[in-house]
């Protein structure tokens, strides 16, 4: 399309051709990219979908498969500084390149052999531990020894030093869960090594926190008896 040879009234701009408009739009997008900008109208469908489009897929990890593999790692991989824990993450097939069970959860089987100790550390990520098999491990949280037994669910708050030690001659395994992916997305991850030596080797039947808070009808300490 061309307007060459046409006369236009003085002060009136000639109409813009389709080719000129396309070129101007391409220059606009190039300037967006140079300024590290992205227009919503090219992204809305991916950012705000009409219904959820999860990347994670349903996945099943059987204990009959997990435990033998964890036991083999117990024979070959030591627990110590650096790796810190003998934990094998459950990696969702729909999230390749990550070690995440879901977009907000890192989960793993942790295996601690007879007499082994996992040294203290802390991090901003919060954790839960669900004991699937065995007993005889204590996790010390800020110096408070907590027994780990089959069927127990233990919670470890963020930025609390914690360590594990197996007091028996048998291995033990449990499921760890941490909000690592969520904290990573928030750019809020901090990690710190603790002492190399255990803070305590006490093995009470009930932890200090259980004795304080593990009862119904809690009242302030200053309340009348």
XYZ file of C-alpha atoms in Angstrom:
225
model
C 0.000 0.000 0.000
C 1.365 3.442 -0.920
C 0.199 7.024 -0.756
C 2.965 8.481 -2.930
C 1.621 11.176 -5.274
C -1.422 12.019 -3.151
C -1.779 15.564 -1.889
C -2.898 16.183 1.723
C -4.379 19.367 3.134
C -1.817 21.502 4.822
C -1.422 20.572 8.523
C -3.011 17.146 8.095
C -0.726 14.121 8.515
C -0.935 11.442 5.874
C -2.548 8.166 7.010
C -0.228 5.554 8.514
C 0.223 2.429 6.423
C -0.056 -1.073 7.855
C 3.645 -1.582 7.202
C 4.565 1.563 9.105
C 2.320 0.601 12.025
C 3.890 -2.858 12.234
C 7.361 -1.345 12.220
C 6.411 1.109 14.976
C 4.973 -1.732 17.063
C 8.144 -3.779 16.624
C 10.220 -0.784 17.745
C 7.943 -0.421 20.792
C 8.425 -4.073 21.778
C 12.174 -3.781 21.232
C 12.245 -0.744 23.522
C 10.204 -2.682 26.119
C 12.765 -5.481 26.056
C 15.693 -3.073 26.303
C 14.078 -1.490 29.374
C 13.342 -4.925 30.919
C 9.583 -4.468 30.567
C 6.895 -6.946 29.518
C 3.384 -5.845 28.535
C 0.518 -7.639 30.239
C -1.481 -8.037 27.033
C 1.087 -10.545 25.727
C 1.293 -12.463 29.022
C -2.131 -12.471 30.671
C -3.175 -15.983 29.625
C -0.056 -17.485 31.166
C -0.105 -15.334 34.301
C -3.802 -15.497 35.167
C -5.335 -18.684 33.844
C -9.056 -19.400 33.811
C -8.334 -22.518 35.858
C -5.229 -23.912 37.574
C -2.548 -25.388 35.329
C -0.283 -27.262 37.748
C 3.107 -28.433 36.578
C 3.340 -31.103 39.285
C 1.661 -34.406 38.483
C 0.211 -37.084 40.783
C 3.070 -39.305 41.922
C 3.409 -42.276 44.262
C 6.572 -43.252 46.110
C 6.230 -46.679 47.724
C 7.967 -47.352 51.032
C 8.898 -50.799 49.718
C 11.032 -49.051 47.094
C 12.253 -46.079 49.142
C 13.527 -47.955 52.178
C 15.845 -50.450 50.413
C 17.401 -47.610 48.393
C 17.885 -45.547 51.548
C 19.474 -48.559 53.251
C 21.926 -48.935 50.357
C 22.876 -45.286 50.696
C 23.438 -45.940 54.402
C 26.147 -48.441 53.463
C 27.854 -46.092 51.016
C 27.234 -42.455 51.987
C 28.415 -41.065 55.343
C 26.571 -38.433 57.344
C 28.592 -35.310 58.039
C 29.329 -31.718 57.225
C 28.515 -30.541 53.737
C 25.699 -32.922 52.821
C 24.545 -32.750 56.458
C 21.798 -35.358 56.159
C 21.379 -38.691 54.420
C 18.124 -37.589 52.844
C 16.844 -38.623 49.412
C 14.290 -36.222 47.960
C 11.049 -37.263 46.286
C 11.314 -35.545 42.895
C 7.985 -34.963 41.152
C 8.129 -36.085 37.488
C 6.261 -32.943 36.471
C 8.935 -30.680 37.960
C 12.088 -31.777 36.111
C 15.349 -30.206 37.171
C 14.137 -29.750 40.756
C 14.092 -31.931 43.869
C 10.564 -30.890 44.788
C 7.599 -33.118 45.593
C 5.217 -30.215 44.872
C 5.801 -26.557 43.921
C 5.803 -25.644 47.639
C 7.154 -28.803 49.318
C 10.500 -30.592 49.449
C 10.053 -34.087 50.893
C 12.589 -36.841 51.447
C 13.287 -40.117 53.168
C 15.999 -39.645 55.781
C 18.000 -42.645 56.968
C 20.177 -42.720 60.087
C 22.246 -45.789 60.802
C 23.084 -47.370 64.170
C 24.882 -44.954 66.470
C 25.063 -42.245 63.804
C 24.782 -38.519 64.477
C 23.569 -35.782 62.142
C 25.203 -32.502 63.237
C 23.340 -29.351 64.193
C 22.280 -26.715 61.717
C 19.434 -24.279 61.250
C 17.662 -22.578 58.360
C 14.722 -20.347 57.591
C 12.796 -23.269 56.126
C 10.389 -24.950 58.543
C 10.247 -28.732 58.715
C 8.095 -31.660 59.714
C 9.209 -35.231 60.311
C 6.908 -38.228 60.092
C 8.389 -41.423 61.487
C 7.550 -44.408 59.311
C 9.827 -47.087 60.683
C 11.856 -47.758 63.821
C 12.593 -45.874 67.005
C 15.576 -44.879 69.099
C 16.451 -41.592 67.394
C 16.234 -38.309 69.276
C 16.158 -34.964 67.556
C 17.499 -32.121 69.681
C 15.748 -28.844 68.863
C 17.456 -25.860 70.496
C 18.888 -28.282 73.047
C 15.542 -29.966 73.789
C 15.746 -33.732 73.060
C 12.592 -35.072 71.395
C 12.050 -38.825 70.940
C 11.181 -40.078 67.459
C 8.987 -43.167 67.333
C 6.919 -44.890 64.651
C 3.822 -42.817 63.850
C 5.168 -39.608 65.439
C 4.824 -36.240 63.702
C 7.450 -33.698 64.789
C 7.590 -30.017 63.832
C 10.821 -28.010 63.669
C 10.332 -24.226 63.427
C 12.526 -22.165 61.149
C 15.875 -20.877 62.484
C 15.947 -23.400 65.358
C 19.151 -25.406 65.661
C 18.392 -29.114 65.358
C 20.418 -32.319 65.277
C 19.652 -36.050 65.242
C 21.330 -39.028 66.897
C 20.562 -42.736 66.807
C 21.057 -44.360 70.211
C 20.441 -47.923 69.036
C 22.170 -50.638 67.025
C 19.425 -50.519 64.379
C 18.843 -48.060 61.543
C 15.853 -45.745 61.461
C 14.051 -43.924 58.667
C 11.463 -41.178 58.457
C 9.952 -38.693 56.036
C 11.204 -35.105 56.094
C 9.151 -32.247 54.679
C 10.395 -28.667 54.271
C 8.950 -25.604 52.560
C 12.175 -25.151 50.558
C 10.474 -24.262 47.229
C 8.246 -21.640 48.855
C 11.113 -20.008 50.751
C 13.197 -20.094 47.564
C 10.478 -18.238 45.658
C 10.408 -15.620 48.414
C 14.233 -15.267 48.257
C 14.242 -15.804 52.020
C 16.610 -18.752 52.369
C 19.284 -18.653 55.090
C 21.337 -21.601 56.390
C 23.808 -21.819 59.264
C 26.017 -24.620 60.584
C 25.814 -25.374 64.287
C 28.373 -27.034 66.592
C 29.979 -30.232 65.365
C 29.327 -31.960 68.685
C 25.865 -32.886 69.969
C 24.366 -30.334 72.325
C 22.956 -33.099 74.518
C 22.826 -36.881 74.625
C 19.849 -36.990 76.971
C 17.047 -39.359 75.981
C 14.008 -38.399 78.085
C 10.669 -40.077 77.488
C 9.107 -36.621 77.047
C 10.801 -33.450 75.868
C 10.746 -30.181 77.753
C 8.218 -28.762 75.293
C 5.983 -31.812 75.688
C 6.058 -31.421 79.451
C 5.180 -27.733 79.159
C 2.586 -27.781 76.402
C 1.446 -31.365 75.919
C -1.564 -31.186 78.239
C -5.188 -30.068 77.867
C -6.539 -27.128 79.830
C -3.368 -25.026 79.752
C -3.417 -21.973 82.018
C -0.936 -19.137 82.586
C 1.709 -20.018 85.169
C 0.553 -17.104 87.340
C -3.057 -18.285 87.463
C -4.342 -19.572 90.861
C -4.258 -23.325 91.294
